[in-house]
Short mmCIF file of C-alpha atoms in Angstrom, two decimals:
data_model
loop_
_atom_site.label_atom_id
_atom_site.label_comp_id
_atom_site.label_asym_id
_atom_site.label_seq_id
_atom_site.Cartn_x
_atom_site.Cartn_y
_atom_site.Cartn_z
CA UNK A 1 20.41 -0.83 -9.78
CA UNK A 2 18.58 0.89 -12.31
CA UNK A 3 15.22 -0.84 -11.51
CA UNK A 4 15.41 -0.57 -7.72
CA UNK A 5 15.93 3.36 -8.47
CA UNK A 6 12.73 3.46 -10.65
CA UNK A 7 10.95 1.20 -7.71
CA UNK A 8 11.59 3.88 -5.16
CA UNK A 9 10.50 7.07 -7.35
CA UNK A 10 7.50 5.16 -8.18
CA UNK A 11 6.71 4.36 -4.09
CA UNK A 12 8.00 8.13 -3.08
CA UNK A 13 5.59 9.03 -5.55
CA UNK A 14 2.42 6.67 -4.04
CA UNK A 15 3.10 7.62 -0.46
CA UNK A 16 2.87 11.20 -1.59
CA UNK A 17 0.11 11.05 -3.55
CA UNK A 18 -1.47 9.17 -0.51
CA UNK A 19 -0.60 12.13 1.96
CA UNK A 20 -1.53 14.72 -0.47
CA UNK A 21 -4.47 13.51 -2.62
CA UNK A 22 -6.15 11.22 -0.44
CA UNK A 23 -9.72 11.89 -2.43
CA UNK A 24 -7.90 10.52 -5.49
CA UNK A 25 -5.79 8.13 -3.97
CA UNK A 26 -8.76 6.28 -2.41
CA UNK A 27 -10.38 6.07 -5.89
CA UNK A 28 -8.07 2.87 -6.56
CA UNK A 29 -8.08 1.28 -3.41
CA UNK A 30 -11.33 1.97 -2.44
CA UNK A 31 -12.44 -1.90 -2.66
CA UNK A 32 -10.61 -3.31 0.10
CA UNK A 33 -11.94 -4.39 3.59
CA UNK A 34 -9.23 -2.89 5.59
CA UNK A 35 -9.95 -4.25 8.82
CA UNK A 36 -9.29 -7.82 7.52
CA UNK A 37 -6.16 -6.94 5.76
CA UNK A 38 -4.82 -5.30 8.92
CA UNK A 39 -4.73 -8.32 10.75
CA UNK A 40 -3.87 -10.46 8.08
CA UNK A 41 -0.48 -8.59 7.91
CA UNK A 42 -0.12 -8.15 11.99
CA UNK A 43 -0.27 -11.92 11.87
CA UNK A 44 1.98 -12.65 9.09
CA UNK A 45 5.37 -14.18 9.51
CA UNK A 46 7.80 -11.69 8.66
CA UNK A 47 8.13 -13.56 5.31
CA UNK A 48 5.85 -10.94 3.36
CA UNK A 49 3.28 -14.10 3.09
CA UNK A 50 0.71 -12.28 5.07
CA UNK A 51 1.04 -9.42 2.37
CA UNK A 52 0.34 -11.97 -0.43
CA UNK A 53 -2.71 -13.28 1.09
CA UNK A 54 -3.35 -9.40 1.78
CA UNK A 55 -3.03 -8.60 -2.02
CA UNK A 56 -5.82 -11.52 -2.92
CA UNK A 57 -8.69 -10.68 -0.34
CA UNK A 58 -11.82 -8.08 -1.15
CA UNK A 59 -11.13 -7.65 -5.07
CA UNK A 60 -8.74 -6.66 -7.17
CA UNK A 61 -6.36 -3.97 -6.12
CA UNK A 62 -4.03 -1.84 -8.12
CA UNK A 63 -2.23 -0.07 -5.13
CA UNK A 64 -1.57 -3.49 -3.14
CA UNK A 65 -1.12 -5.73 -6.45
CA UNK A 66 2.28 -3.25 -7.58
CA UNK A 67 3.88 -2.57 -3.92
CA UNK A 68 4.30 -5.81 -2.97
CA UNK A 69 7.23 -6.46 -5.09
CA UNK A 70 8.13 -3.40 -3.69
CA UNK A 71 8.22 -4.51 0.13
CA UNK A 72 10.19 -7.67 -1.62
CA UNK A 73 13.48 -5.48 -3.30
CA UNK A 74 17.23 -6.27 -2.64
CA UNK A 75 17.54 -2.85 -1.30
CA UNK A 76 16.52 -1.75 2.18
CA UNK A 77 15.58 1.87 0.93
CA UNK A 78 12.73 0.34 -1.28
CA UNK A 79 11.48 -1.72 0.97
CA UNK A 80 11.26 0.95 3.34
CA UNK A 81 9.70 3.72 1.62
CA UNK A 82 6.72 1.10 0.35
CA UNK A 83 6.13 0.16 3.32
CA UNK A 84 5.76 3.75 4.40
CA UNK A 85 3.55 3.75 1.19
CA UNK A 86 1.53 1.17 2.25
CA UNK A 87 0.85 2.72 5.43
CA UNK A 88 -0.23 5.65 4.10
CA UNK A 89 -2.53 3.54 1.78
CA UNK A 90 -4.08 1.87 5.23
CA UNK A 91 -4.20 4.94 6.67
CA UNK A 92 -6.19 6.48 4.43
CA UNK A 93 -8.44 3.35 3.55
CA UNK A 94 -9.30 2.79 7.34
CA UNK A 95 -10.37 6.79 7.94
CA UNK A 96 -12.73 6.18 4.79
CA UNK A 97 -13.84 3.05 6.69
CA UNK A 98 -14.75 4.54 10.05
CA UNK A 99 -16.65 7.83 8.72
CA UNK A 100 -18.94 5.51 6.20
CA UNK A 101 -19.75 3.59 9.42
CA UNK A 102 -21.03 6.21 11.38
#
């Protein structure tokens, strides 16, 4: 459909702006405790529940609170390239974590 088309331009477009702009990328998502998140969604259920919880914990979150319907759409494609998206997003959020720990 029309709207699952504009749902995977808009999460091509996140994962590459995660991979190539990680500076700016991090400037939205900069607020979340990673570490907890993590495991929240390695223990989730398969049903995307884990994800919801994810979205709620450490503040408000404009990368997490728009690809979740994302990781929920009819088509397989979507769902794929957000969660590639998302991982990117992780990715990124947990390198920021470790080198302000040190």
């Amino acid at each position: 459909t029309d709207r699952s088309d504009r749902k995977l331009a808009a999460v091509l477009v996140l994962r590459e702006l995660a991979k190539c702009a990680p500076t700016a990328f991090y400037s939205k998502t900069h607020n979340v405790n990673v570490q907890h998140h993590a495991a929240t969604a390695a223990g989730s259920s398969g049903g995307g529940g884990g994800l919801a919880t994810m979205a709620g914990l450490g503040g408000t979150n404009e990368f997490l609170d728009n690809i979740l319907p994302c990781l929920r759409d009819p088509q397989p494609i979507v769902r794929v390239c957000a969660a590639d998206a998302l991982a990117e997003c992780l990715k990124i959020l947990m390198e920021r974590q470790r080198g302000s720990m040190t």
